[in-house]
Amino acid sequence: MAAASKTSEVMLKLLIDTKGQRVLFAEAGKDFVDFLFYLLSLPVATVTKLLKKEGDVGCLTDLYQSLENLNETYMQPNQNKTSLLNPKSSLNSNGLPLMLSDNHDQSTAGKFYLCGYYDHVSDVYNSLCPCGSGYRMTKKLTFVSSAAAANSSTGTTAAVEGGFVKGVVTYMVMDNLQVKPMSTISSITLLNEFNVQNVRSLKEKIVVFGVDEGIKLLKASLECKTVLTSIFLGDTGA
């Protein structure tokens, strides 16, 4: 897989069963797998926000809309709508996956604020401290990532590769988004599992995976177990 480090697109190599009209798996690199694993850390509100343009996400869309319309005066003084409507992921990866970079606010990632009177910490700037002092939490703290802390403790200064997985191997991503290291043996085993009788019915196809495909994948992953087939074949066939 040829990954683009400066763009929001990566290339995937699909293995398609033209007879069964399905994607058996995608040959993918680090960027795509990082994107998939990052989806697991997204808060429900973020998923709802990302999928609003793709149609309703059940009643979550209505719930999200009602919070947007709710007057701020109904919120507790130490709470605000922004932290609920635009929550930050619970994970801190070294660099946001490319396919969400245009849809996710990175401006406050990894920032924490301290009360000037008590040792209370918040990730929302200017929050009212619950200590009762009336102080606002505005003193910025410096966040040290786990990777940087590990380097510091071991005395190493080598650059840490961003994301979640290592980029030294190629990965196999199944139609249901299961991820495993790519190998010839696993590919052969997979063909047997899918009962592929004629290898002539198999076709490789290079596709571009970008922001639009990322949103479609997120939506499809909540609706079916044939995600790659749904995105890249749909009703058009191979």
XYZ file of C-alpha atoms in Angstrom:
238
model
C 0.000 0.000 0.000
C 1.291 3.406 -0.925
C 0.515 5.742 1.937
C 0.414 9.492 1.608
C 1.951 11.269 4.551
C 0.864 14.778 3.555
C -2.597 14.103 2.165
C -5.909 12.756 3.350
C -5.891 9.846 0.902
C -4.306 6.401 0.911
C -4.345 3.575 -1.598
C -5.826 0.143 -0.917
C -5.421 -3.031 -2.953
C -8.657 -5.015 -2.943
C -9.000 -8.704 -3.750
C -12.450 -9.103 -5.284
C -14.427 -12.263 -5.928
C -16.156 -11.229 -9.157
C -18.416 -14.278 -9.119
C -19.619 -13.688 -5.579
C -19.615 -9.890 -6.025
C -17.737 -9.332 -2.788
C -14.475 -7.930 -1.480
C -12.538 -10.722 0.213
C -9.992 -8.436 1.826
C -7.932 -5.294 1.361
C -4.163 -5.134 1.412
C -3.477 -2.074 3.536
C -0.699 -0.199 5.246
C -0.270 1.626 8.505
C -2.350 4.746 7.725
C -5.529 2.811 6.976
C -5.188 0.496 9.976
C -4.501 3.474 12.252
C -7.723 5.024 10.960
C -9.724 1.868 11.726
C -8.369 1.568 15.259
C -8.931 5.275 15.908
C -12.641 4.785 15.177
C -12.854 2.645 18.319
C -11.905 5.655 20.447
C -14.464 8.080 19.013
C -17.141 9.292 21.457
C -20.777 8.706 20.457
C -21.362 12.447 19.973
C -18.444 12.656 17.545
C -19.773 9.711 15.532
C -23.217 11.339 15.426
C -21.736 14.638 14.262
C -19.650 13.000 11.539
C -22.626 11.029 10.200
C -25.237 13.813 10.261
C -24.723 14.545 6.560
C -25.079 10.849 5.740
C -28.577 10.679 7.219
C -30.049 9.994 10.619
C -28.208 7.861 13.152
C -31.428 6.709 14.780
C -32.645 9.017 17.535
C -29.062 10.070 18.332
C -29.353 12.704 15.596
C -32.438 14.152 17.307
C -30.743 14.057 20.706
C -27.689 15.828 19.282
C -29.887 18.454 17.611
C -31.812 19.084 20.828
C -28.580 19.789 22.701
C -27.482 22.162 19.945
C -30.760 24.069 20.333
C -30.753 24.057 24.139
C -30.050 27.475 25.646
C -26.742 27.646 27.511
C -28.552 29.043 30.577
C -29.886 25.544 31.318
C -26.392 24.105 31.655
C -24.609 23.741 34.988
C -22.084 26.584 35.556
C -19.162 24.160 35.391
C -20.446 22.515 32.183
C -20.856 23.692 28.613
C -22.465 22.386 25.444
C -19.231 22.421 23.460
C -17.651 19.668 25.550
C -20.698 17.451 24.879
C -21.200 18.318 21.210
C -17.499 18.141 20.346
C -15.922 15.699 22.806
C -12.304 14.691 22.467
C -11.220 11.120 21.968
C -10.109 9.288 25.091
C -6.951 8.203 23.281
C -4.019 10.382 22.352
C -2.336 9.089 19.229
C 0.661 10.862 17.742
C -1.207 12.441 14.882
C -4.848 12.160 13.907
C -5.644 9.575 11.217
C -5.617 11.338 7.871
C -9.145 10.400 6.836
C -10.683 12.338 9.734
C -8.364 15.351 9.670
C -10.894 17.506 7.817
C -13.796 16.549 10.092
C -12.319 16.556 13.578
C -11.147 19.469 15.717
C -7.519 19.007 16.684
C -7.035 22.459 18.174
C -7.564 21.340 21.788
C -6.148 17.825 21.583
C -3.830 17.037 24.483
C -4.472 20.346 26.320
C -5.390 20.487 30.008
C -6.084 23.399 32.336
C -5.456 23.806 36.050
C -7.335 25.775 38.682
C -5.072 28.457 40.165
C -6.335 27.733 43.682
C -6.830 23.951 43.880
C -5.317 21.029 41.972
C -8.371 20.365 39.831
C -7.750 19.732 36.130
C -10.062 20.080 33.120
C -9.669 19.620 29.379
C -12.097 22.514 28.757
C -10.522 25.980 28.893
C -12.095 28.517 31.281
C -14.235 25.928 33.099
C -15.434 26.952 36.558
C -13.536 24.952 39.182
C -15.825 22.848 41.422
C -13.683 23.688 44.473
C -15.961 26.641 45.278
C -13.212 29.243 44.985
C -14.813 30.829 41.940
C -11.578 30.367 40.019
C -11.619 29.539 36.322
C -9.425 26.727 35.054
C -7.127 28.608 32.687
C -3.576 27.628 33.658
C -2.323 25.471 30.816
C -0.493 22.224 31.566
C 1.942 20.517 29.219
C 0.773 17.056 28.194
C 3.492 14.418 27.779
C 2.431 11.491 25.587
C 3.061 7.919 26.710
C 5.560 7.468 23.878
C 7.527 10.563 24.878
C 7.465 9.512 28.527
C 8.757 6.056 27.595
C 11.614 7.582 25.619
C 12.481 9.841 28.529
C 12.546 6.970 31.024
C 14.787 4.850 28.801
C 17.020 7.711 27.764
C 16.270 7.267 24.061
C 15.794 10.176 21.685
C 14.732 8.336 18.546
C 11.629 9.652 16.821
C 8.496 7.679 17.656
C 6.322 6.633 14.753
C 2.863 8.149 15.109
C -0.436 6.303 15.180
C -1.140 2.917 16.705
C 0.495 0.170 14.628
C 3.958 -0.282 13.178
C 4.502 0.537 9.535
C 7.072 -2.161 8.789
C 4.462 -4.705 7.704
C 1.463 -4.853 5.388
C -1.920 -5.662 6.879
C -4.900 -7.666 5.686
C -8.249 -5.983 6.390
C -11.258 -8.242 5.980
C -14.658 -7.217 4.618
C -15.903 -7.086 8.226
C -12.870 -4.908 9.171
C -10.966 -7.595 11.081
C -7.252 -6.784 10.892
C -4.342 -9.217 10.755
C -0.754 -9.147 9.434
C -0.548 -10.003 5.739
C 0.992 -13.343 4.757
C 0.825 -15.743 1.821
C -0.352 -18.573 4.065
C -3.200 -16.527 5.527
C -4.291 -15.521 2.011
C -4.458 -19.143 0.862
C -6.309 -20.159 4.028
C -8.798 -17.369 3.446
C -9.561 -18.555 -0.090
C -10.379 -21.981 1.324
C -12.584 -20.471 4.024
C -14.548 -18.510 1.434
C -14.811 -21.596 -0.763
C -13.326 -19.886 -3.816
C -13.422 -22.633 -6.465
C -11.885 -20.777 -9.384
C -9.013 -18.335 -8.905
C -9.863 -16.856 -12.307
C -12.863 -15.230 -10.671
C -10.521 -13.217 -8.456
C -9.503 -9.701 -9.423
C -7.194 -7.153 -7.820
C -8.297 -3.544 -7.807
C -6.480 -0.436 -6.563
C -8.807 2.106 -4.954
C -8.399 5.501 -3.334
C -9.566 5.839 0.263
C -10.124 9.410 1.402
C -12.336 11.535 3.624
C -15.609 10.638 1.862
C -14.818 6.933 1.997
C -13.867 7.309 5.662
C -17.305 8.678 6.532
C -18.985 5.947 4.470
C -16.924 3.295 6.243
C -17.898 4.647 9.653
C -21.582 4.549 8.695
C -21.390 1.097 7.075
C -19.543 -0.346 10.072
C -22.621 0.401 12.193
C -25.005 -1.177 9.694
C -23.438 -4.310 8.206
C -20.572 -6.819 8.228
C -19.666 -6.373 4.546
C -18.207 -2.896 4.859
C -15.606 -2.942 2.076
C -18.041 -4.548 -0.369
C -20.647 -1.934 0.521
C -18.268 0.974 -0.080
C -16.353 -0.136 -3.154
C -18.805 -2.385 -4.996
C -22.235 -1.314 -3.826
C -24.826 -2.085 -6.487
C -22.402 -1.656 -9.386
C -20.588 -4.973 -9.055
C -16.860 -5.496 -9.549
